[in-house]
mmCIF file of C-alpha atoms in Angstrom:
data_model
loop_
_atom_site.group_PDB
_atom_site.id
_atom_site.type_symbol
_atom_site.label_atom_id
_atom_site.label_comp_id
_atom_site.label_asym_id
_atom_site.label_seq_id
_atom_site.Cartn_x
_atom_site.Cartn_y
_atom_site.Cartn_z
ATOM 1 C CA MET A 1 126.374 131.219 80.372
ATOM 2 C CA ILE A 2 129.193 131.691 82.883
ATOM 3 C CA LYS A 3 129.401 133.040 86.405
ATOM 4 C CA MET A 4 132.458 134.725 87.880
ATOM 5 C CA SER A 5 132.340 134.377 91.658
ATOM 6 C CA VAL A 6 134.547 136.392 93.988
ATOM 7 C CA TYR A 7 134.710 135.219 97.614
ATOM 8 C CA TYR A 8 136.166 137.186 100.541
ATOM 9 C CA PRO A 9 137.292 134.826 103.351
ATOM 10 C CA ALA A 10 136.092 135.846 106.812
ATOM 11 C CA ASP A 11 139.542 135.316 108.319
ATOM 12 C CA GLY A 12 141.367 136.947 105.425
ATOM 13 C CA GLY A 13 141.579 140.565 106.615
ATOM 14 C CA SER A 14 140.351 143.236 108.924
ATOM 15 C CA LYS A 15 137.987 145.365 106.869
ATOM 16 C CA PHE A 16 135.151 145.044 104.393
ATOM 17 C CA ASP A 17 132.921 148.006 103.527
ATOM 18 C CA HIS A 18 129.672 146.383 102.354
ATOM 19 C CA ASP A 19 128.095 149.748 101.512
ATOM 20 C CA TYR A 20 130.948 150.744 99.183
ATOM 21 C CA TYR A 21 130.932 147.281 97.604
ATOM 22 C CA ARG A 22 127.186 147.492 96.928
ATOM 23 C CA THR A 23 126.917 151.136 95.863
ATOM 24 C CA ARG A 24 130.244 151.756 94.103
ATOM 25 C CA HIS A 25 132.333 148.689 93.236
ATOM 26 C CA LEU A 26 129.743 146.402 91.646
ATOM 27 C CA PRO A 27 128.065 149.273 89.744
ATOM 28 C CA LEU A 28 131.545 150.191 88.430
ATOM 29 C CA ILE A 29 132.019 146.648 87.153
ATOM 30 C CA GLN A 30 128.560 146.586 85.586
ATOM 31 C CA GLU A 31 129.213 149.900 83.837
ATOM 32 C CA ARG A 32 132.612 148.826 82.495
ATOM 33 C CA LEU A 33 131.414 145.401 81.323
ATOM 34 C CA GLY A 34 128.293 146.747 79.621
ATOM 35 C CA ASP A 35 126.281 144.018 77.889
ATOM 36 C CA ALA A 36 128.805 141.386 79.002
ATOM 37 C CA CYS A 37 127.363 141.725 82.524
ATOM 38 C CA LEU A 38 123.919 140.157 82.309
ATOM 39 C CA ARG A 39 123.395 140.646 86.041
ATOM 40 C CA TYR A 40 125.186 140.395 89.345
ATOM 41 C CA GLU A 41 124.415 139.285 92.884
ATOM 42 C CA ILE A 42 126.047 140.276 96.160
ATOM 43 C CA ASP A 43 126.143 138.018 99.219
ATOM 44 C CA ARG A 44 126.879 139.046 102.815
ATOM 45 C CA GLY A 45 127.996 136.164 105.038
ATOM 46 C CA LEU A 46 125.699 135.536 108.006
ATOM 47 C CA ALA A 47 126.591 132.115 109.402
ATOM 48 C CA GLY A 48 128.320 128.832 108.696
ATOM 49 C CA GLY A 49 126.618 125.494 108.175
ATOM 50 C CA ALA A 50 126.361 124.627 111.853
ATOM 51 C CA PRO A 51 124.017 126.604 114.122
ATOM 52 C CA GLY A 52 125.879 129.448 115.785
ATOM 53 C CA SER A 53 128.983 129.093 113.618
ATOM 54 C CA ALA A 54 130.653 132.021 111.874
ATOM 55 C CA PRO A 55 130.457 132.394 108.091
ATOM 56 C CA GLU A 56 133.363 131.197 105.973
ATOM 57 C CA PHE A 57 133.096 134.329 103.833
ATOM 58 C CA VAL A 58 132.433 137.965 104.746
ATOM 59 C CA ALA A 59 131.020 138.593 101.280
ATOM 60 C CA ALA A 60 130.839 137.282 97.742
ATOM 61 C CA CYS A 61 129.673 138.479 94.378
ATOM 62 C CA HIS A 62 128.555 136.594 91.301
ATOM 63 C CA ILE A 63 128.713 138.207 87.872
ATOM 64 C CA TYR A 64 126.854 136.492 85.047
ATOM 65 C CA ALA A 65 128.010 136.778 81.428
ATOM 66 C CA PRO A 66 126.970 135.144 78.142
ATOM 67 C CA SER A 67 130.318 133.327 77.695
ATOM 68 C CA LEU A 68 133.856 133.197 79.026
ATOM 69 C CA GLU A 69 135.146 134.878 75.879
ATOM 70 C CA THR A 70 132.626 137.733 76.121
ATOM 71 C CA PHE A 71 133.464 138.262 79.781
ATOM 72 C CA GLN A 72 137.225 138.252 79.224
ATOM 73 C CA GLU A 73 137.014 140.653 76.269
ATOM 74 C CA ALA A 74 134.918 143.107 78.289
ATOM 75 C CA PHE A 75 136.860 142.770 81.552
ATOM 76 C CA GLY A 76 140.391 142.885 80.133
ATOM 77 C CA PRO A 77 140.606 146.588 79.255
ATOM 78 C CA HIS A 78 139.252 147.571 82.705
ATOM 79 C CA ARG A 79 141.067 145.008 84.839
ATOM 80 C CA ALA A 80 143.605 147.446 86.331
ATOM 81 C CA GLU A 81 140.924 149.994 87.265
ATOM 82 C CA ILE A 82 138.658 147.365 88.838
ATOM 83 C CA VAL A 83 141.475 145.698 90.781
ATOM 84 C CA ALA A 84 142.755 149.086 92.016
ATOM 85 C CA ASP A 85 139.294 149.869 93.414
ATOM 86 C CA VAL A 86 139.429 146.839 95.738
ATOM 87 C CA ALA A 87 141.591 148.791 98.227
ATOM 88 C CA ASN A 88 138.667 151.195 98.693
ATOM 89 C CA TYR A 89 136.530 148.563 100.431
ATOM 90 C CA THR A 90 138.734 145.727 101.729
ATOM 91 C CA ASP A 91 142.163 144.436 102.626
ATOM 92 C CA ILE A 92 141.059 140.813 102.081
ATOM 93 C CA THR A 93 142.647 138.862 99.237
ATOM 94 C CA PRO A 94 139.690 137.458 97.280
ATOM 95 C CA ILE A 95 139.244 133.974 95.882
ATOM 96 C CA VAL A 96 137.998 134.003 92.268
ATOM 97 C CA GLN A 97 136.309 131.212 90.336
ATOM 98 C CA ILE A 98 134.703 131.223 86.915
ATOM 99 C CA SER A 99 132.075 128.547 86.402
ATOM 100 C CA GLU A 100 129.846 127.378 83.598
ATOM 101 C CA ILE A 101 126.141 127.421 84.489
ATOM 102 C CA ILE A 102 124.850 123.953 83.621
ATOM 103 C CA GLY A 103 121.478 123.906 85.310
ATOM 104 C CA GLY A 104 118.888 125.831 87.264
#
């Protein structure tokens, strides 16, 4: 199983619409990916590691898929639509990482 994580740095921009992200963007991705999206999680940054410190990230999402190949095949045809939707909720340039789940 793989996980695609998308992180939005707290100092990376001026806006992030959490409501749109939760109610429109991630459901759009889930719909377009179909069975390739096993589930997703959304994080909202609250604090950094030290008491009273600011979070490193405003938000993040984690999309779980059976394999890298399955994810890429499902995501590819919808990439332009999904990327274009980003402007509807943020001006932050995201950081993307795809990881293999090896435990848990």
